[in-house]
Amino acid sequence: MTHEADIVILGAGAAGTGAARRLAGTGLSVLLLEALPRPGGRAWTHQAPTQDAGGLALDLGCGWLHSGDRNPWTRIAEQAGFTVDRSPAAWGRQYGDLGIAPEDLAAANLAFEAWSERLANAPPASDCAADALVAEDARWTAYLQALSGYISGDEMERISARDYATYDDASTYINWRLPAGYGTLVTSSLPAEIPVHLGTPVEAIRLDGAGVALDTREGTLRCRAVLVTVSTHVLAGDTLRWPAALDPWRAAAARLPLGRDEKLFLEIVGDSPFEPETHLLGDLNDPQTGTYYIRPFGQPVIECFFGGAGARAVERDGTPAAFARAIDTLAGLFGASVRTYLRPLIASGWAGVPSIGGAYSHALPGYADARRELARPFDGRVFFAGEATHPTDFSTAHGAYLSGARAAEEALAALAALAPR
């Protein structure tokens, strides 16, 4: 049987890039299809012009080299000549103690640490992260829910305790940054020898003889193996038609939904009171509160991050209302005069992207094993990658990258087993 390609990779995000880098130079014909008109997936650095005609590299998706000391993107970045910023982040500090008493923030953080330790050492039988709360946490539950939104994209009631603890145990909590942007690194790391077809969504995957057929608007592409790196939202949804044989994989994806996390960037204009590399939490008692990273790398912007219920409010009310809410919060903390220095610049809107559909995955209570189930190959011709398939580094770009390399290895082994001897 003749094929138009040996291997097709679906998705040009971090996982697709990891797969492509492993398959480059193997002598196999490899194609990469991406539904969006740009590569990178959830790694997206927006080059934003500002009022003074300067340009800013703003990460609307992943922005931190989590576990930077063992993150493969750190090595890739340095080999490619990217600067890796290893300075400590301002997260966890409240600039000027604005709006929050230091003793309250300290007590709230202790409650979070105690809750995290219970998940690791005395997890609830229900596997529901919310069931690890104790009576003493009641004062800080809103804050803990906000943190759950930032970390997992959803409330504790929908988070698997075992899944959360698995990531927590594996993380080194060393977080570094890339001034040029994480998305810039990911998109520049695609191997030049592998053709990338942008704006080419796949409408159906069919099992075709011993191979796979991929139906697109440009026609049908046949291959010996396909590496699927699309999000769990797409896997479990109906934007793409799947063969019935893959129903168990789609069921696993449904148990690993994408949480909600959105970023908004405010431009700072004029001689403002905002200090570089500072941070604020909006409201310790509001589970929908945003968190505000002020002037990262000294740039004239404020990164407004909303997770869980806060991100769903952005989705529900629209970005103009979200920008207004963010400015109101900052004015409440710094004083009304700061309004004159703030301008809406850009917002992410991940939940509204059909080929993505949210932020990053979390396991529902009782379904931490769905990651292993989703990562299984099917019949030596369909292979699955993406952050949701990594056993410990899910929700990260490096977990996605490693999963892509793993799926590529599986595909190479499967095709080698079919080669004439």
mmCIF file of C-alpha atoms in Angstrom, residues 38 40 42 102 111 125 147 170 174-175 200 209 223 237 258 271 280 283 341 363:
data_model
loop_
_atom_site.group_PDB
_atom_site.id
_atom_site.type_symbol
_atom_site.label_atom_id
_atom_site.label_comp_id
_atom_site.label_asym_id
_atom_site.label_seq_id
_atom_site.Cartn_x
_atom_site.Cartn_y
_atom_site.Cartn_z
ATOM 1 C CA ARG A 38 0.100 29.985 13.432
ATOM 2 C CA GLY A 40 2.730 27.033 18.875
ATOM 3 C CA ARG A 42 -0.989 27.109 23.724
ATOM 4 C CA PRO A 102 0.811 40.667 55.929
ATOM 5 C CA ALA A 111 -3.450 27.043 55.049
ATOM 6 C CA ALA A 125 -10.813 8.456 50.147
ATOM 7 C CA LEU A 147 -5.114 29.231 43.878
ATOM 8 C CA ALA A 170 7.507 15.876 40.783
ATOM 9 C CA ILE A 174 12.260 26.339 40.182
ATOM 10 C CA ASN A 175 10.583 28.670 37.713
ATOM 11 C CA THR A 200 -5.347 22.952 8.039
ATOM 12 C CA GLY A 209 -6.543 -0.548 5.653
ATOM 13 C CA CYS A 223 -0.252 7.853 6.285
ATOM 14 C CA GLY A 237 -15.553 16.795 21.565
ATOM 15 C CA LEU A 258 -9.161 21.590 30.265
ATOM 16 C CA ASP A 271 5.104 58.185 34.507
ATOM 17 C CA LEU A 280 -0.334 41.837 43.759
ATOM 18 C CA ASP A 283 -8.682 40.252 46.865
ATOM 19 C CA TYR A 341 -1.934 55.219 33.205
ATOM 20 C CA ALA A 363 -7.987 14.921 36.250
#
